[in-house]
PDB file of C-alpha atoms in Angstrom:
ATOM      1  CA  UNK A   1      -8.422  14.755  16.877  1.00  0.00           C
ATOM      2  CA  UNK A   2     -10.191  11.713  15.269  1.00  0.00           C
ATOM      3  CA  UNK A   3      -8.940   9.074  12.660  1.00  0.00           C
ATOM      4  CA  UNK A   4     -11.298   7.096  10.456  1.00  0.00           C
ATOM      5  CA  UNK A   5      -9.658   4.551   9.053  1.00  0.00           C
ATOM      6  CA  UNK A   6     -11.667   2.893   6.172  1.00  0.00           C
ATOM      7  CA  UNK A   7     -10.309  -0.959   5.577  1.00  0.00           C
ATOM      8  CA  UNK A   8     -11.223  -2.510   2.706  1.00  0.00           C
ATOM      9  CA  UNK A   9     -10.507  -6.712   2.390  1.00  0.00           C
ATOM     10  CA  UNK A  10     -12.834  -9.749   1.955  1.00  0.00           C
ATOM     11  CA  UNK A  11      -9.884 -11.688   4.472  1.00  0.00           C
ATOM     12  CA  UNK A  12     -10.166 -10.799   8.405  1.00  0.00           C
ATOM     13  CA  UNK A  13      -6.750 -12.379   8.752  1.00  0.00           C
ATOM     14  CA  UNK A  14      -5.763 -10.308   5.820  1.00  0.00           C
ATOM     15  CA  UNK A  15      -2.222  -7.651   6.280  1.00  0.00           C
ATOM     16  CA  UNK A  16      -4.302  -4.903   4.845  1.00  0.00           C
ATOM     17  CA  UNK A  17      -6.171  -5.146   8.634  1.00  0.00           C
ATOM     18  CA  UNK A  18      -3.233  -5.702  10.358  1.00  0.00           C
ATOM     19  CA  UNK A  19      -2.328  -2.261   8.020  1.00  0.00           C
ATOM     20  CA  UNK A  20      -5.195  -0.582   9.079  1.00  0.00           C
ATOM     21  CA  UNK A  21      -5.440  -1.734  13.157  1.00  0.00           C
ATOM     22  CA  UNK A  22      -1.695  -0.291  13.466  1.00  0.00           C
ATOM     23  CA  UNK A  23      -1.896   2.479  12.139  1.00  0.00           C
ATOM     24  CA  UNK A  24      -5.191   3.672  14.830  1.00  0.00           C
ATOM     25  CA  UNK A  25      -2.934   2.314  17.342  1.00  0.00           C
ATOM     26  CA  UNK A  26      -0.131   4.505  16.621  1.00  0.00           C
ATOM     27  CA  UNK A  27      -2.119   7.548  16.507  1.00  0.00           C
ATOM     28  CA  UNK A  28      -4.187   6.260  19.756  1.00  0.00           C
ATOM     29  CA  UNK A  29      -0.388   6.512  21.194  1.00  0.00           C
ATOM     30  CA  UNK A  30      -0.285   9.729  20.760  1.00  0.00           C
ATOM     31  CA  UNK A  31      -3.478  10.792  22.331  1.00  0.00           C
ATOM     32  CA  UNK A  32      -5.625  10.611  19.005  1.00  0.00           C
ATOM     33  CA  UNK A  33      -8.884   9.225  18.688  1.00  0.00           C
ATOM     34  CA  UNK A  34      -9.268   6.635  15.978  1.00  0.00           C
ATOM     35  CA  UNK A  35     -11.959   4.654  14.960  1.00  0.00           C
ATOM     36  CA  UNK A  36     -11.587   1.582  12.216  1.00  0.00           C
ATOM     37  CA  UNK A  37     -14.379   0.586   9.764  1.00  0.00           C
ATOM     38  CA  UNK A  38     -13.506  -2.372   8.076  1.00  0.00           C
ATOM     39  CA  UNK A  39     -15.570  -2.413   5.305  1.00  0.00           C
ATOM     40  CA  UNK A  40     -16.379  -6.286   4.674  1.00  0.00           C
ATOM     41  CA  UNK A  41     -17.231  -7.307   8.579  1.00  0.00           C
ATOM     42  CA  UNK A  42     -19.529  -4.603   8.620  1.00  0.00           C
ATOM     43  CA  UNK A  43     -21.167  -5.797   5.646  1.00  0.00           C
ATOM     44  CA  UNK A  44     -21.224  -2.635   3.426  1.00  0.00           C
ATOM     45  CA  UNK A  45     -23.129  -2.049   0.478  1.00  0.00           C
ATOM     46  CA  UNK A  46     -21.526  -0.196  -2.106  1.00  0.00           C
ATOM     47  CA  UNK A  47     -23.840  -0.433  -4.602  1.00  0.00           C
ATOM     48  CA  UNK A  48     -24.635   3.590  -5.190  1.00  0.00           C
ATOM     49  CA  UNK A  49     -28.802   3.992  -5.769  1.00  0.00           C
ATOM     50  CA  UNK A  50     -29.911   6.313  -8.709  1.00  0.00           C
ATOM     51  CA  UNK A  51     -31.619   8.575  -5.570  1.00  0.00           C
ATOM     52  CA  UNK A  52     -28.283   9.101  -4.178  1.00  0.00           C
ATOM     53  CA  UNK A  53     -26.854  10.270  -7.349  1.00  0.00           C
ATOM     54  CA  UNK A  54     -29.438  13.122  -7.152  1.00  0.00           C
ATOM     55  CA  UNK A  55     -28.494  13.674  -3.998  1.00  0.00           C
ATOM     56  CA  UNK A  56     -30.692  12.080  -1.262  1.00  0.00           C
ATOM     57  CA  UNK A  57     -28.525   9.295   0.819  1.00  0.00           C
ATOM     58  CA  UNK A  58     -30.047   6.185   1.880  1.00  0.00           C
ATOM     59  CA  UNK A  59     -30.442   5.286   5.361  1.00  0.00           C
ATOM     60  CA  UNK A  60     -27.345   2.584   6.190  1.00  0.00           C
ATOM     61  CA  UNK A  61     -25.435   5.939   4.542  1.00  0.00           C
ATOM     62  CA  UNK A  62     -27.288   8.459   7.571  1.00  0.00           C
ATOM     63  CA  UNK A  63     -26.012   5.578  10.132  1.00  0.00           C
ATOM     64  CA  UNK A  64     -22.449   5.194   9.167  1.00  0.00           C
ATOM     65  CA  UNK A  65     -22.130   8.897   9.782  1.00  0.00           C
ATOM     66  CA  UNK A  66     -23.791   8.457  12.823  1.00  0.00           C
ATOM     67  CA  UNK A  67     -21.140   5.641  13.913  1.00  0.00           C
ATOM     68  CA  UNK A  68     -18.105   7.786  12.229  1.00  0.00           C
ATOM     69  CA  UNK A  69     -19.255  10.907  14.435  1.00  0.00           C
ATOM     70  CA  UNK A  70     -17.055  14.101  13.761  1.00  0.00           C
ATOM     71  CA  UNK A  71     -13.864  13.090  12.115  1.00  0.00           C
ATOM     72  CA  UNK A  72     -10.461  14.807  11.489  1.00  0.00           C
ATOM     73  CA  UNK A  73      -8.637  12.507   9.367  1.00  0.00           C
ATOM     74  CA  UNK A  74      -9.568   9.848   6.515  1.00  0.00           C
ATOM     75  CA  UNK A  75      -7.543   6.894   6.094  1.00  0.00           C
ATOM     76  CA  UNK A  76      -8.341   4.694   3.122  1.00  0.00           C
ATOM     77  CA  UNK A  77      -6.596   1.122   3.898  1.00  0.00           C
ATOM     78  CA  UNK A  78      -6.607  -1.400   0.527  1.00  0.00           C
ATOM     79  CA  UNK A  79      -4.895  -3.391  -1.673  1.00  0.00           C
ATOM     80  CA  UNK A  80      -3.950  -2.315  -5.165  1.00  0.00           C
ATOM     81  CA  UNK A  81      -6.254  -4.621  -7.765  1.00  0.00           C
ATOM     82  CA  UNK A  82      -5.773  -4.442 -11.597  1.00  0.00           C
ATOM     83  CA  UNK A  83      -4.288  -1.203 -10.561  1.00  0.00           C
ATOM     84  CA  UNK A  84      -7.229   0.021  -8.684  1.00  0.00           C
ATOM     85  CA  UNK A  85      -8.638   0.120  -5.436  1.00  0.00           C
ATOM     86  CA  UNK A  86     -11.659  -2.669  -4.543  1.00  0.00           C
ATOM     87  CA  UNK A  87     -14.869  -2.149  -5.635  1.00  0.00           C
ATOM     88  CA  UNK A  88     -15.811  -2.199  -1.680  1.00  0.00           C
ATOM     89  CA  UNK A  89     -14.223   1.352  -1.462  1.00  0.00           C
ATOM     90  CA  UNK A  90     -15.304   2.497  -4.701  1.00  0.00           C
ATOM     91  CA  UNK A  91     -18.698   1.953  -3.531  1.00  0.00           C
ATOM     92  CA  UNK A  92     -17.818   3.249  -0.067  1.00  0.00           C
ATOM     93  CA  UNK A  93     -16.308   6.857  -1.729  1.00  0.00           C
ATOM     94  CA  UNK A  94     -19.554   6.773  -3.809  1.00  0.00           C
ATOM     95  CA  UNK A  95     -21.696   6.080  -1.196  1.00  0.00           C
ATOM     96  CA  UNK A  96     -20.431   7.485   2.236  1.00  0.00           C
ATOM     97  CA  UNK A  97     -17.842  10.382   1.508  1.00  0.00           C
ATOM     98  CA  UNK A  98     -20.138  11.639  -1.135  1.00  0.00           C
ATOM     99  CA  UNK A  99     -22.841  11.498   0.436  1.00  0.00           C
ATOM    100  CA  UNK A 100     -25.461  14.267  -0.076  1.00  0.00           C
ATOM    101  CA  UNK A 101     -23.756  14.968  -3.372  1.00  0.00           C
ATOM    102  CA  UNK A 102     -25.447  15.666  -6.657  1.00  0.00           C
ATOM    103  CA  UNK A 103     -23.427  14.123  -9.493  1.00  0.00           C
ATOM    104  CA  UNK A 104     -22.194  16.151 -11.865  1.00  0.00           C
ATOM    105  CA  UNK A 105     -23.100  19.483 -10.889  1.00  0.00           C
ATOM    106  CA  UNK A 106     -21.057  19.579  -7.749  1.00  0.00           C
ATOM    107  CA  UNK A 107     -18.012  22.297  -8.112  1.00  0.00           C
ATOM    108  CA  UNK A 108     -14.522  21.477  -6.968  1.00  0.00           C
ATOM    109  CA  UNK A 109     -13.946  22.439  -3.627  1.00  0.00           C
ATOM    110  CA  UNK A 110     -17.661  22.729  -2.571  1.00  0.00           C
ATOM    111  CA  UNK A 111     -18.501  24.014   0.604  1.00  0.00           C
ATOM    112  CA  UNK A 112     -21.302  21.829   1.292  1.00  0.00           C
ATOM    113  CA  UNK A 113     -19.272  18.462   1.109  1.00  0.00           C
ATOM    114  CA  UNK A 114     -19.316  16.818   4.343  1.00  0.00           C
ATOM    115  CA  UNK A 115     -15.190  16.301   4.099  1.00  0.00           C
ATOM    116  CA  UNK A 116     -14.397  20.360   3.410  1.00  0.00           C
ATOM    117  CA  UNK A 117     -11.581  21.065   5.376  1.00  0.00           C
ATOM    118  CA  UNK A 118     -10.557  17.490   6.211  1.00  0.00           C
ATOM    119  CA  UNK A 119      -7.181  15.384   5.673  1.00  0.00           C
ATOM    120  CA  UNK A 120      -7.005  12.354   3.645  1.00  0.00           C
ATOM    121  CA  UNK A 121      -4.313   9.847   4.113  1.00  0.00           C
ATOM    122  CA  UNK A 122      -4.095   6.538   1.973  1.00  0.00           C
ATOM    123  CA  UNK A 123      -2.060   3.154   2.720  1.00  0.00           C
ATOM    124  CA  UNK A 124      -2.106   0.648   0.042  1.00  0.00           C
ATOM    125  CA  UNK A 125      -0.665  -2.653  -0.165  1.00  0.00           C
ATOM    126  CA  UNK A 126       0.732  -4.719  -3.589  1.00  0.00           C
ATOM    127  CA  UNK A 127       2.002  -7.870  -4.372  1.00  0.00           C
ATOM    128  CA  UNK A 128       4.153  -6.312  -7.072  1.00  0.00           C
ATOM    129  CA  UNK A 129       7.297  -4.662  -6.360  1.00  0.00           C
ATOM    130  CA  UNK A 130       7.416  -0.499  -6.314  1.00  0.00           C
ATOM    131  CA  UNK A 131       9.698  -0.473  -9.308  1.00  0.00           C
ATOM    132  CA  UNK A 132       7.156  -2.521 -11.378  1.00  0.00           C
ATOM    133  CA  UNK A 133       4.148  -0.764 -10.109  1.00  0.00           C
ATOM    134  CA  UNK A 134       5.998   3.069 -11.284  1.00  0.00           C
ATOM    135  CA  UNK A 135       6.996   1.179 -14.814  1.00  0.00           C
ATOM    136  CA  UNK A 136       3.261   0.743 -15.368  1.00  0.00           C
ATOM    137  CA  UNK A 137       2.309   3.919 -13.942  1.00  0.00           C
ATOM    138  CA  UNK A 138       0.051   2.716 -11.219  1.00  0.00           C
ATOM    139  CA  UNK A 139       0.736   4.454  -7.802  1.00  0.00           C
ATOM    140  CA  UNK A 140       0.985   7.692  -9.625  1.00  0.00           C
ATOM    141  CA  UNK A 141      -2.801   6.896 -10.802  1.00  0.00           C
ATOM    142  CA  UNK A 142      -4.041   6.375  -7.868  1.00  0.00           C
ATOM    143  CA  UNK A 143      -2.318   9.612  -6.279  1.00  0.00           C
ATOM    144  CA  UNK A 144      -3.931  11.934  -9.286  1.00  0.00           C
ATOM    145  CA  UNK A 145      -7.272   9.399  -8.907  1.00  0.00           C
ATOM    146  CA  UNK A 146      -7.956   8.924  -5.364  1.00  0.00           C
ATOM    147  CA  UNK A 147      -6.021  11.403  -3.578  1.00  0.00           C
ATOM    148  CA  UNK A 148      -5.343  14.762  -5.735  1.00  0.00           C
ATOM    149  CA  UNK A 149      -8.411  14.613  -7.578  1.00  0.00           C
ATOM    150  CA  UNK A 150     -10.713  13.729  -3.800  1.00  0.00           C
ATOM    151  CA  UNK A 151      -8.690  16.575  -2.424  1.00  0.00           C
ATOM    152  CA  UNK A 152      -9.598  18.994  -4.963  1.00  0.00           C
ATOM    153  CA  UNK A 153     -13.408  17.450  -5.231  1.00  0.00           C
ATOM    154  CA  UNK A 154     -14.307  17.649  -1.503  1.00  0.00           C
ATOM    155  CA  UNK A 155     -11.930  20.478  -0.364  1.00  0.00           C
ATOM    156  CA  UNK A 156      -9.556  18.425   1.231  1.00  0.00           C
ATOM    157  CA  UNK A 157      -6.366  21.169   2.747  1.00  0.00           C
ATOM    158  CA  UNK A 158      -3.863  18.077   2.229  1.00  0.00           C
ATOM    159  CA  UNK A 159      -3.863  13.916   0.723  1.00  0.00           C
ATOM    160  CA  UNK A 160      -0.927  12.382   1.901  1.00  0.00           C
ATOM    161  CA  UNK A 161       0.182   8.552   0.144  1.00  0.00           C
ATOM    162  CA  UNK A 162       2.152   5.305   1.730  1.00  0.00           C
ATOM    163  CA  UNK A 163       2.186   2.355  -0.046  1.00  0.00           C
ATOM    164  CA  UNK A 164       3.724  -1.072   0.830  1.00  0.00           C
ATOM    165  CA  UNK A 165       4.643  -3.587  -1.992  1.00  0.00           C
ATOM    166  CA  UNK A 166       6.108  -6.970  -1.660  1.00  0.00           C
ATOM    167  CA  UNK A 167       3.025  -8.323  -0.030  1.00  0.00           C
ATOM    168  CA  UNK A 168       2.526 -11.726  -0.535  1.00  0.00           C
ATOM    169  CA  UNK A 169       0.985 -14.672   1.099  1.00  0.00           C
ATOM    170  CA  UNK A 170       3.967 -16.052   3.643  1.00  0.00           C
ATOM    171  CA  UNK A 171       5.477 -12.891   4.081  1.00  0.00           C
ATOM    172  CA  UNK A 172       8.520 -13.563   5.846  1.00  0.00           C
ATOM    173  CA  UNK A 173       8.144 -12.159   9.594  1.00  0.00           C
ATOM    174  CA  UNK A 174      10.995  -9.667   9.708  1.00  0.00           C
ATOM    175  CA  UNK A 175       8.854  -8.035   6.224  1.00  0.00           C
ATOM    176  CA  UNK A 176       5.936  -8.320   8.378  1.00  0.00           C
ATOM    177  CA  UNK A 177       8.071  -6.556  11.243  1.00  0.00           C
ATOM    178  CA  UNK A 178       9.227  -4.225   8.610  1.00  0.00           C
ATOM    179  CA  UNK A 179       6.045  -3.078   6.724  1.00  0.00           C
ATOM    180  CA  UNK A 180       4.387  -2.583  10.675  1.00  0.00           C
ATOM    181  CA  UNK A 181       6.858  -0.051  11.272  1.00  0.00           C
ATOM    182  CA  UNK A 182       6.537   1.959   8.417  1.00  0.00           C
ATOM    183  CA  UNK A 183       3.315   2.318   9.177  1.00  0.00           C
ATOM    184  CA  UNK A 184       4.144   3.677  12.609  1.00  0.00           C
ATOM    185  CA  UNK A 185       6.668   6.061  10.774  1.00  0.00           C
ATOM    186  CA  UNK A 186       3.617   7.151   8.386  1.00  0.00           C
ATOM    187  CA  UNK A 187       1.459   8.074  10.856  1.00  0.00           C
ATOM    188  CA  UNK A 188       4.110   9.779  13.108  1.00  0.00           C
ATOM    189  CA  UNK A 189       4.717  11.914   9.726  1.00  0.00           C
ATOM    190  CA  UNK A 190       0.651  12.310   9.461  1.00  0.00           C
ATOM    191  CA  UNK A 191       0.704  13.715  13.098  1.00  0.00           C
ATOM    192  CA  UNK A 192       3.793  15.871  12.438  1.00  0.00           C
ATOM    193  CA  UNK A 193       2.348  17.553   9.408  1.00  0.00           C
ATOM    194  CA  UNK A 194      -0.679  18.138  11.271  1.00  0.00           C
ATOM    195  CA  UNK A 195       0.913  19.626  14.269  1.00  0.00           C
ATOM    196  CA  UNK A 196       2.853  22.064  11.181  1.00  0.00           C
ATOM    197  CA  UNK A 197      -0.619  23.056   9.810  1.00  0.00           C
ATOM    198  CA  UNK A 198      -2.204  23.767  13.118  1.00  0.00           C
ATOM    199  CA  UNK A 199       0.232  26.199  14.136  1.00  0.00           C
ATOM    200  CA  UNK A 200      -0.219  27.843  10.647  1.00  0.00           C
ATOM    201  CA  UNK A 201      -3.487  28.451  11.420  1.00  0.00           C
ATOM    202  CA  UNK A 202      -3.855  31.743  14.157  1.00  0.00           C
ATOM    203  CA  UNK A 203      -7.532  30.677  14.631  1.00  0.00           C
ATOM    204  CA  UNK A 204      -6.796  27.379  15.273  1.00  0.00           C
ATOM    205  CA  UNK A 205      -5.806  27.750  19.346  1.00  0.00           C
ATOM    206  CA  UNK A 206      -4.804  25.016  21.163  1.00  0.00           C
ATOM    207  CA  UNK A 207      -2.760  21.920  18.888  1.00  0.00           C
ATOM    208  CA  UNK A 208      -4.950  18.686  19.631  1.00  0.00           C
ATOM    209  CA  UNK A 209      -2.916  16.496  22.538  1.00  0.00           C
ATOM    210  CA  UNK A 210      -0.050  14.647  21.163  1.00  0.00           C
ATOM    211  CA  UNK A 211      -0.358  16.007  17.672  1.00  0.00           C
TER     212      UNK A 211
END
């Protein structure tokens, strides 16, 4: 099976990357295909066109899913912002995973989006702690926002959430060691749940190689 993972931060040395490149390693480990887009290097646009509201993607759009090819598994990879994800991957939900979309008239759970049937899986990062960030209500936002609500939208069978908080600039290197492996433990718990829902399925055959 095939992981995109979609990064999303203006800093190459940034942890969301470091985020993002472990967590396609892990699943490479276990015989998974991932591929990682990160968002900024590749120079995105995520300015959404009036054209592609109606419906019609633009080119660049055409050639990302070109480059993604035929994937299994979304991962969204960003830091929390004012409580919300960049405007990078706003633009890049608009744009990309929406693509062919008309606004407003789409039902929930349309056959004809381009993710039906797909998993979505979101890692986040904070500088806040996890206490703070449930106080003010954000995480649980952005699980009705960006992963309920997508998964309903686009006919997505399951949205799964990790987040990691306490990330700050000179994070200690046991954190750093920490926060790594919990993303190894997230996407051993991706795979697992995958390997549940395959054998659910009697059409399915074959579960993909290591998951």
């Amino acid at each position: 099976m095939k992981h995109a993972v979609i990064a999303a931060h203006p800093a190459e040395g940034s942890f969301t990357l470091a985020i993002a490149n472990r967590y396609a390693e892990a699943v490479r480990s276990h015989g998974h295909e991932a591929i990682v887009r990160d968002l900024y290097r590749l120079g995105f646009d995520p300015v959404l066109s009036e054209d592609e509201r109606q419906g019609h993607p633009r080119a660049d759009v055409l050639a990302e899913w070109d480059a993604l090819g035929e994937i299994d598994v979304f991962v969204l990879v960003y830091p929390v912002w004012f409580g919300a994800p960049p405007a990078m991957l706003v633009g890049y939900i608009d744009r990309v995973l929406g693509a062919g979309r008309t606004r407003g008239q789409a039902s929930e759970g349309d056959k004809a989006s381009i993710l039906q049937g797909k998993y979505l899986v979101s890692l986040t990062l904070s500088g806040s702690m996890r206490a703070w960030l449930d106080e003010k209500g954000v995480l649980e936002s952005l699980r009705n926002l960006f992963d309920r609500y997508l998964g309903e939208v686009f006919g997505l069978p399951e949205t799964h959430h990790y987040h990691f908080d306490g990330v700050q600039p000179g994070l200690p290197e046991r954190d750093y060691r920490f926060h790594l492996a919990k993303v190894d433990d997230a996407a051993a718990g991706v795979l697992s749940r995958m390997r549940h829902l395959w054998s659910k399925n009697p059409n399915a055959g074959e579960p993909p190689i290591g998951g």
